[in-house]
């Protein structure tokens, strides 16, 4: 397999693409005027030995040797090569080139095959020809950039792909893994749902934003979260038996209302919702006001948008709301007692104060 040092490869600057050097698992992808390469700690290999998982990752006429995960010419072990005859002819756009090639400086340059953009390196996307091509260099939001790039001042800036914040330490302080891309804190990061945002942020109108504060305050104990509810990290998860008992964008999981981790068939941007509605975590949320409250009883109005009520929820309003002879005291069901020993059987309540287990 041909090996050579990364420093010997000339880096080209392209108007289309935020930069062609990216990170793909423990390997890096690299393109220059001679084609695309795969690099690791030992050096880089060109079209005669590109790292692959399937023949679709190889150039036309090559096969993926599964024993060494390298693209080779011919058909070892009876394999089927990546078909086609692509050549480096003249071009104006990528579509002027055969599959496995992209257009650069009016010339078709060899690339590698793909089934989705995740098969390509940072700064590259998988086009309709199943070929990795440079992504856009201009942007309005990070959604306009290829994976491994983020949008800043209208330009796609390439860093690299990531799975955790630890993958981004080499880019400097403040860089975190945001929607699979290393980006600085405060970068306008695109998203489709909350799972694509850093901890503490939500996906609002296709962009990660600071989560709204609990409208009725943080909880400190389960009995502040209604009947059957639990307090998780200062946020109430209401008790439930079905999704219909939960707030907008929530789902009933293990008896508690939680934010839907993977909403489907919803929205990404506000424009995909009805007039006045907002898209948050892939779900359209209704507008609201003091004179137009939320239709969902499990929602609360926050900054003009109906949000799931994750703040404190009264456990009771009257003695009838409590079971086992308990009484409703300051919105919490409490048991009568004469001494601390009387409270031993009460879950989470160990002391007797003013006649009630606390």
Short mmCIF file of C-alpha atoms in Angstrom, two decimals:
data_model
loop_
_atom_site.label_atom_id
_atom_site.label_comp_id
_atom_site.label_asym_id
_atom_site.label_seq_id
_atom_site.Cartn_x
_atom_site.Cartn_y
_atom_site.Cartn_z
CA UNK A 1 0.00 0.00 0.00
CA UNK A 2 1.38 3.38 -1.01
CA UNK A 3 2.32 5.49 2.04
CA UNK A 4 3.55 9.04 2.28
CA UNK A 5 3.63 11.77 4.90
CA UNK A 6 0.72 14.15 5.26
CA UNK A 7 3.07 17.11 5.01
CA UNK A 8 3.90 16.16 1.39
CA UNK A 9 0.28 16.55 0.29
CA UNK A 10 -0.56 20.01 -1.09
CA UNK A 11 -3.72 21.41 0.49
CA UNK A 12 -6.08 23.08 -2.00
CA UNK A 13 -8.53 25.81 -1.10
CA UNK A 14 -11.86 25.34 -2.81
CA UNK A 15 -14.75 27.75 -3.16
CA UNK A 16 -17.11 24.82 -2.62
CA UNK A 17 -16.28 23.13 0.64
CA UNK A 18 -15.37 24.30 4.11
CA UNK A 19 -12.09 22.42 3.80
CA UNK A 20 -11.51 18.84 2.77
CA UNK A 21 -9.48 17.50 5.64
CA UNK A 22 -11.72 15.79 8.17
CA UNK A 23 -11.92 13.06 10.77
CA UNK A 24 -13.63 9.76 10.09
CA UNK A 25 -13.52 7.47 13.11
CA UNK A 26 -9.81 6.87 13.79
CA UNK A 27 -8.90 7.77 10.21
CA UNK A 28 -8.82 11.09 8.33
CA UNK A 29 -9.99 11.84 4.82
CA UNK A 30 -8.09 14.18 2.54
CA UNK A 31 -8.54 15.46 -1.02
CA UNK A 32 -6.13 17.36 -3.26
CA UNK A 33 -5.65 17.81 -7.00
CA UNK A 34 -4.66 14.17 -7.42
CA UNK A 35 -7.71 12.71 -5.68
CA UNK A 36 -8.87 11.60 -2.25
CA UNK A 37 -6.90 9.71 0.40
CA UNK A 38 -7.30 8.05 3.78
CA UNK A 39 -4.77 8.88 6.50
CA UNK A 40 -3.85 7.37 9.84
CA UNK A 41 -0.92 7.66 12.22
CA UNK A 42 1.30 5.82 9.72
CA UNK A 43 0.68 8.10 6.74
CA UNK A 44 -1.79 8.32 3.85
CA UNK A 45 -2.90 5.90 1.16
CA UNK A 46 -4.33 6.94 -2.19
CA UNK A 47 -6.70 5.34 -4.64
CA UNK A 48 -4.69 2.11 -4.61
CA UNK A 49 -5.29 1.52 -0.90
CA UNK A 50 -8.14 3.60 0.51
CA UNK A 51 -9.68 2.38 3.80
CA UNK A 52 -13.11 0.84 3.23
CA UNK A 53 -15.90 -1.22 4.72
CA UNK A 54 -17.63 -2.09 1.44
CA UNK A 55 -16.78 -1.75 -2.25
CA UNK A 56 -19.18 1.19 -2.35
CA UNK A 57 -16.50 3.15 -0.44
CA UNK A 58 -13.98 2.52 -3.23
CA UNK A 59 -13.41 4.19 -6.57
CA UNK A 60 -14.86 2.70 -9.72
CA UNK A 61 -13.30 -0.57 -10.81
CA UNK A 62 -12.02 -1.33 -7.29
CA UNK A 63 -13.08 -3.80 -4.61
CA UNK A 64 -12.92 -3.62 -0.83
CA UNK A 65 -10.60 -6.34 0.48
CA UNK A 66 -12.41 -7.22 3.70
CA UNK A 67 -9.34 -8.85 5.25
CA UNK A 68 -7.34 -5.62 5.29
CA UNK A 69 -10.20 -3.10 4.72
CA UNK A 70 -8.39 -1.56 1.75
CA UNK A 71 -9.60 -0.68 -1.75
CA UNK A 72 -7.67 -2.70 -4.34
CA UNK A 73 -7.81 -2.95 -8.11
CA UNK A 74 -9.54 -6.05 -9.49
CA UNK A 75 -11.84 -8.49 -7.74
CA UNK A 76 -10.06 -10.44 -4.95
CA UNK A 77 -11.97 -13.36 -3.45
CA UNK A 78 -14.56 -13.13 -6.19
CA UNK A 79 -15.80 -9.74 -5.00
CA UNK A 80 -17.76 -7.34 -7.18
CA UNK A 81 -15.93 -4.08 -7.96
CA UNK A 82 -17.58 -0.71 -7.70
CA UNK A 83 -18.94 -0.51 -11.27
CA UNK A 84 -18.53 2.26 -13.83
CA UNK A 85 -15.79 3.83 -15.88
CA UNK A 86 -15.45 7.36 -14.40
CA UNK A 87 -12.63 9.48 -15.80
CA UNK A 88 -11.05 12.84 -15.14
CA UNK A 89 -12.69 14.85 -17.91
CA UNK A 90 -13.69 18.51 -18.15
CA UNK A 91 -16.66 19.69 -16.08
CA UNK A 92 -18.70 22.63 -14.85
CA UNK A 93 -20.61 20.90 -12.03
CA UNK A 94 -20.29 17.62 -10.13
CA UNK A 95 -23.06 16.14 -12.27
CA UNK A 96 -20.83 16.51 -15.33
CA UNK A 97 -18.54 13.89 -13.77
CA UNK A 98 -19.02 10.12 -13.58
CA UNK A 99 -19.96 8.53 -10.27
CA UNK A 100 -16.93 8.48 -7.98
CA UNK A 101 -15.65 11.87 -9.23
CA UNK A 102 -16.35 15.51 -8.33
CA UNK A 103 -15.71 18.76 -10.23
CA UNK A 104 -12.82 20.99 -9.17
CA UNK A 105 -11.26 23.75 -11.30
CA UNK A 106 -13.21 22.48 -14.34
CA UNK A 107 -11.69 19.01 -13.98
CA UNK A 108 -13.27 15.78 -12.66
CA UNK A 109 -11.29 14.57 -9.64
CA UNK A 110 -11.54 11.07 -8.07
CA UNK A 111 -13.35 10.72 -4.76
CA UNK A 112 -14.96 7.72 -3.00
CA UNK A 113 -18.37 6.12 -2.86
CA UNK A 114 -20.99 6.57 -0.13
CA UNK A 115 -24.51 5.72 0.88
CA UNK A 116 -24.92 8.72 3.22
CA UNK A 117 -22.86 11.71 4.35
CA UNK A 118 -21.71 9.76 7.41
CA UNK A 119 -19.56 7.69 5.03
CA UNK A 120 -17.66 10.84 4.07
CA UNK A 121 -15.13 12.84 6.06
CA UNK A 122 -15.61 16.27 7.61
CA UNK A 123 -16.49 18.93 5.06
CA UNK A 124 -17.79 16.35 2.57
CA UNK A 125 -21.35 15.31 1.74
CA UNK A 126 -22.84 12.35 -0.12
CA UNK A 127 -24.60 13.49 -3.31
CA UNK A 128 -27.31 11.79 -5.38
CA UNK A 129 -24.61 9.95 -7.34
CA UNK A 130 -23.45 8.24 -4.12
CA UNK A 131 -20.18 10.15 -4.30
CA UNK A 132 -18.49 12.17 -1.54
CA UNK A 133 -18.19 15.80 -2.71
CA UNK A 134 -17.07 19.02 -0.95
CA UNK A 135 -19.86 20.73 0.98
CA UNK A 136 -20.92 24.35 0.76
CA UNK A 137 -18.55 27.09 1.96
CA UNK A 138 -21.26 29.73 2.59
CA UNK A 139 -24.06 29.45 5.11
CA UNK A 140 -26.81 31.08 7.10
CA UNK A 141 -26.94 28.38 9.76
CA UNK A 142 -24.85 25.29 10.47
CA UNK A 143 -27.53 23.23 8.70
CA UNK A 144 -26.15 24.65 5.44
CA UNK A 145 -22.69 23.17 6.15
CA UNK A 146 -21.43 19.63 5.77
CA UNK A 147 -20.87 17.49 8.85
CA UNK A 148 -17.72 18.45 10.71
CA UNK A 149 -18.28 22.13 9.92
CA UNK A 150 -20.14 24.91 11.73
CA UNK A 151 -21.45 28.26 10.52
CA UNK A 152 -19.83 31.51 11.69
CA UNK A 153 -20.16 34.91 9.99
CA UNK A 154 -21.69 33.34 6.90
CA UNK A 155 -18.83 30.89 6.33
CA UNK A 156 -18.62 27.15 6.96
CA UNK A 157 -15.64 26.51 9.25
CA UNK A 158 -14.24 22.99 9.37
CA UNK A 159 -13.21 21.35 12.62
CA UNK A 160 -14.10 17.66 12.66
CA UNK A 161 -16.64 14.99 13.50
CA UNK A 162 -17.17 13.95 17.11
CA UNK A 163 -19.16 11.76 19.45
CA UNK A 164 -18.30 13.34 22.80
CA UNK A 165 -16.86 16.64 24.06
CA UNK A 166 -13.57 14.82 24.64
CA UNK A 167 -13.14 14.47 20.86
CA UNK A 168 -12.92 18.26 20.57
CA UNK A 169 -10.17 19.13 23.07
CA UNK A 170 -7.56 19.53 20.31
CA UNK A 171 -9.45 22.52 18.88
CA UNK A 172 -9.00 24.61 22.02
CA UNK A 173 -10.90 25.65 25.13
CA UNK A 174 -14.63 26.03 24.76
CA UNK A 175 -15.09 23.57 21.88
CA UNK A 176 -17.75 20.95 22.50
CA UNK A 177 -19.44 18.25 20.45
CA UNK A 178 -22.58 19.86 19.03
CA UNK A 179 -24.77 17.72 16.78
CA UNK A 180 -21.79 15.57 15.79
CA UNK A 181 -19.50 18.51 15.03
CA UNK A 182 -16.81 20.17 17.15
CA UNK A 183 -17.84 23.81 17.53
CA UNK A 184 -17.02 26.68 19.90
CA UNK A 185 -19.44 27.62 22.66
CA UNK A 186 -22.07 30.00 21.38
CA UNK A 187 -21.84 28.79 17.78
CA UNK A 188 -25.13 28.75 15.91
CA UNK A 189 -25.61 24.98 15.88
CA UNK A 190 -28.28 23.39 13.73
CA UNK A 191 -30.45 20.57 15.10
CA UNK A 192 -33.54 18.52 14.42
CA UNK A 193 -34.39 17.70 18.05
CA UNK A 194 -32.99 18.14 21.56
CA UNK A 195 -30.68 15.13 21.17
CA UNK A 196 -28.54 17.18 18.78
CA UNK A 197 -27.87 19.95 21.32
CA UNK A 198 -25.46 20.27 24.27
CA UNK A 199 -26.76 19.51 27.75
CA UNK A 200 -29.05 22.25 29.05
CA UNK A 201 -30.08 23.42 25.57
CA UNK A 202 -33.12 22.65 23.43
CA UNK A 203 -33.73 22.60 19.69
CA UNK A 204 -35.75 25.74 18.90
CA UNK A 205 -36.57 26.58 15.27
CA UNK A 206 -33.75 24.35 14.04
CA UNK A 207 -31.12 25.94 16.29
CA UNK A 208 -29.81 24.97 19.73
CA UNK A 209 -30.88 27.47 22.37
CA UNK A 210 -30.92 27.80 26.16
CA UNK A 211 -33.77 25.82 27.69
CA UNK A 212 -36.55 27.94 29.27
CA UNK A 213 -36.70 28.10 33.06
CA UNK A 214 -39.28 26.09 34.95
CA UNK A 215 -42.28 28.42 35.25
CA UNK A 216 -43.23 27.32 38.76
CA UNK A 217 -39.76 26.76 40.18
CA UNK A 218 -37.42 23.81 40.57
CA UNK A 219 -38.36 20.82 42.70
CA UNK A 220 -36.32 19.30 45.52
CA UNK A 221 -38.46 16.26 46.38
CA UNK A 222 -40.82 13.86 44.61
CA UNK A 223 -43.82 15.03 46.64
CA UNK A 224 -43.53 18.42 44.92
CA UNK A 225 -44.29 16.81 41.55
CA UNK A 226 -47.90 15.72 41.90
CA UNK A 227 -49.37 12.26 42.40
CA UNK A 228 -46.95 9.65 41.01
CA UNK A 229 -44.45 12.26 39.86
CA UNK A 230 -40.70 12.29 40.49
CA UNK A 231 -38.16 15.08 40.86
CA UNK A 232 -35.19 14.57 38.48
CA UNK A 233 -32.36 17.13 38.59
CA UNK A 234 -34.70 19.87 39.80
CA UNK A 235 -37.31 19.11 37.13
CA UNK A 236 -40.67 17.45 37.75
CA UNK A 237 -41.59 14.40 35.67
CA UNK A 238 -45.34 14.12 36.03
CA UNK A 239 -46.90 10.71 36.72
CA UNK A 240 -48.79 9.23 33.77
CA UNK A 241 -50.24 6.11 32.17
CA UNK A 242 -50.41 7.39 28.56
CA UNK A 243 -48.96 10.12 26.32
CA UNK A 244 -52.27 12.01 26.43
CA UNK A 245 -51.58 12.91 30.07
CA UNK A 246 -48.28 14.60 29.20
CA UNK A 247 -47.34 18.03 27.89
CA UNK A 248 -46.64 18.95 24.27
CA UNK A 249 -43.56 17.14 22.96
CA UNK A 250 -43.48 14.70 25.89
CA UNK A 251 -44.02 10.95 26.01
CA UNK A 252 -45.09 8.69 28.87
CA UNK A 253 -42.13 6.44 29.73
CA UNK A 254 -42.03 4.12 32.75
CA UNK A 255 -44.97 5.96 34.27
CA UNK A 256 -43.50 9.46 33.96
CA UNK A 257 -43.80 12.27 31.41
CA UNK A 258 -40.41 12.93 29.81
CA UNK A 259 -39.24 14.86 26.76
CA UNK A 260 -39.62 12.70 23.66
CA UNK A 261 -36.01 11.66 22.85
CA UNK A 262 -36.72 10.96 19.17
CA UNK A 263 -39.78 12.79 17.83
CA UNK A 264 -40.74 11.80 14.27
CA UNK A 265 -42.86 13.30 11.55
CA UNK A 266 -42.89 16.73 13.17
CA UNK A 267 -40.96 19.85 12.25
CA UNK A 268 -37.52 21.47 12.26
CA UNK A 269 -38.34 25.13 11.65
CA UNK A 270 -41.23 27.37 12.76
CA UNK A 271 -42.30 27.78 9.13
CA UNK A 272 -43.37 24.12 9.09
CA UNK A 273 -45.94 24.77 11.84
CA UNK A 274 -49.28 26.57 11.77
CA UNK A 275 -49.30 30.36 11.99
CA UNK A 276 -48.09 31.57 15.37
CA UNK A 277 -46.77 28.17 16.47
CA UNK A 278 -43.15 27.38 17.32
CA UNK A 279 -41.09 24.29 16.48
CA UNK A 280 -39.25 22.91 19.52
CA UNK A 281 -37.68 19.46 19.77
CA UNK A 282 -39.25 18.45 16.46
CA UNK A 283 -42.79 19.28 17.65
CA UNK A 284 -45.06 22.25 16.91
CA UNK A 285 -46.02 24.12 20.10
CA UNK A 286 -49.09 26.35 20.24
CA UNK A 287 -48.94 30.05 21.02
CA UNK A 288 -50.53 31.34 24.23
CA UNK A 289 -51.18 34.44 26.30
CA UNK A 290 -52.90 35.53 29.50
CA UNK A 291 -56.21 35.66 27.63
CA UNK A 292 -55.52 32.57 25.51
CA UNK A 293 -54.19 29.81 27.78
CA UNK A 294 -52.84 26.45 26.63
CA UNK A 295 -55.41 23.86 25.58
CA UNK A 296 -53.30 21.04 27.02
CA UNK A 297 -53.80 20.99 30.80
CA UNK A 298 -50.25 19.62 31.20
CA UNK A 299 -48.76 22.68 29.47
CA UNK A 300 -47.96 26.11 30.86
CA UNK A 301 -47.47 29.39 28.98
CA UNK A 302 -43.80 30.46 28.83
CA UNK A 303 -42.80 33.51 26.76
CA UNK A 304 -45.90 33.12 24.61
CA UNK A 305 -45.35 29.42 23.87
CA UNK A 306 -47.14 26.41 25.41
CA UNK A 307 -44.47 24.30 27.16
CA UNK A 308 -44.77 21.12 29.27
CA UNK A 309 -45.11 22.05 32.92
CA UNK A 310 -41.95 20.65 34.50
CA UNK A 311 -42.05 22.93 37.53
CA UNK A 312 -43.58 22.17 40.93
CA UNK A 313 -46.99 20.50 40.79
CA UNK A 314 -49.32 20.37 43.84
CA UNK A 315 -49.63 16.83 45.14
CA UNK A 316 -53.07 17.59 46.51
CA UNK A 317 -55.64 20.34 46.91
CA UNK A 318 -57.92 18.61 49.44
CA UNK A 319 -57.74 15.68 51.87
CA UNK A 320 -59.76 13.61 49.38
CA UNK A 321 -56.78 13.74 47.00
CA UNK A 322 -54.66 11.78 49.49
CA UNK A 323 -54.77 8.06 50.29
CA UNK A 324 -54.20 5.95 53.41
CA UNK A 325 -55.64 8.44 55.87
CA UNK A 326 -53.17 11.19 54.94
CA UNK A 327 -54.16 14.84 54.91
CA UNK A 328 -53.35 17.61 52.46
CA UNK A 329 -50.91 20.01 54.16
CA UNK A 330 -49.47 22.84 52.04
CA UNK A 331 -50.24 20.91 48.82
CA UNK A 332 -48.44 17.76 50.10
CA UNK A 333 -50.08 14.58 51.42
CA UNK A 334 -48.75 13.96 54.95
CA UNK A 335 -49.34 11.34 57.67
CA UNK A 336 -50.25 12.12 61.29
CA UNK A 337 -47.60 11.35 63.90
CA UNK A 338 -46.74 11.76 67.59
CA UNK A 339 -43.03 10.90 67.39
CA UNK A 340 -40.28 10.26 64.85
CA UNK A 341 -40.84 6.55 65.28
CA UNK A 342 -44.33 6.93 63.80
CA UNK A 343 -42.75 8.10 60.52
CA UNK A 344 -40.51 5.08 59.94
CA UNK A 345 -43.05 3.54 57.57
CA UNK A 346 -43.42 6.76 55.55
CA UNK A 347 -41.27 6.80 52.44
CA UNK A 348 -38.77 9.67 52.62
CA UNK A 349 -40.30 11.05 55.81
CA UNK A 350 -38.25 10.48 58.96
CA UNK A 351 -39.19 13.21 61.41
CA UNK A 352 -42.38 14.23 63.16
CA UNK A 353 -42.98 17.99 63.13
CA UNK A 354 -46.13 19.80 64.21
CA UNK A 355 -48.06 16.52 64.17
CA UNK A 356 -47.10 15.44 60.64
CA UNK A 357 -44.32 13.33 59.15
CA UNK A 358 -41.82 15.53 57.30
#
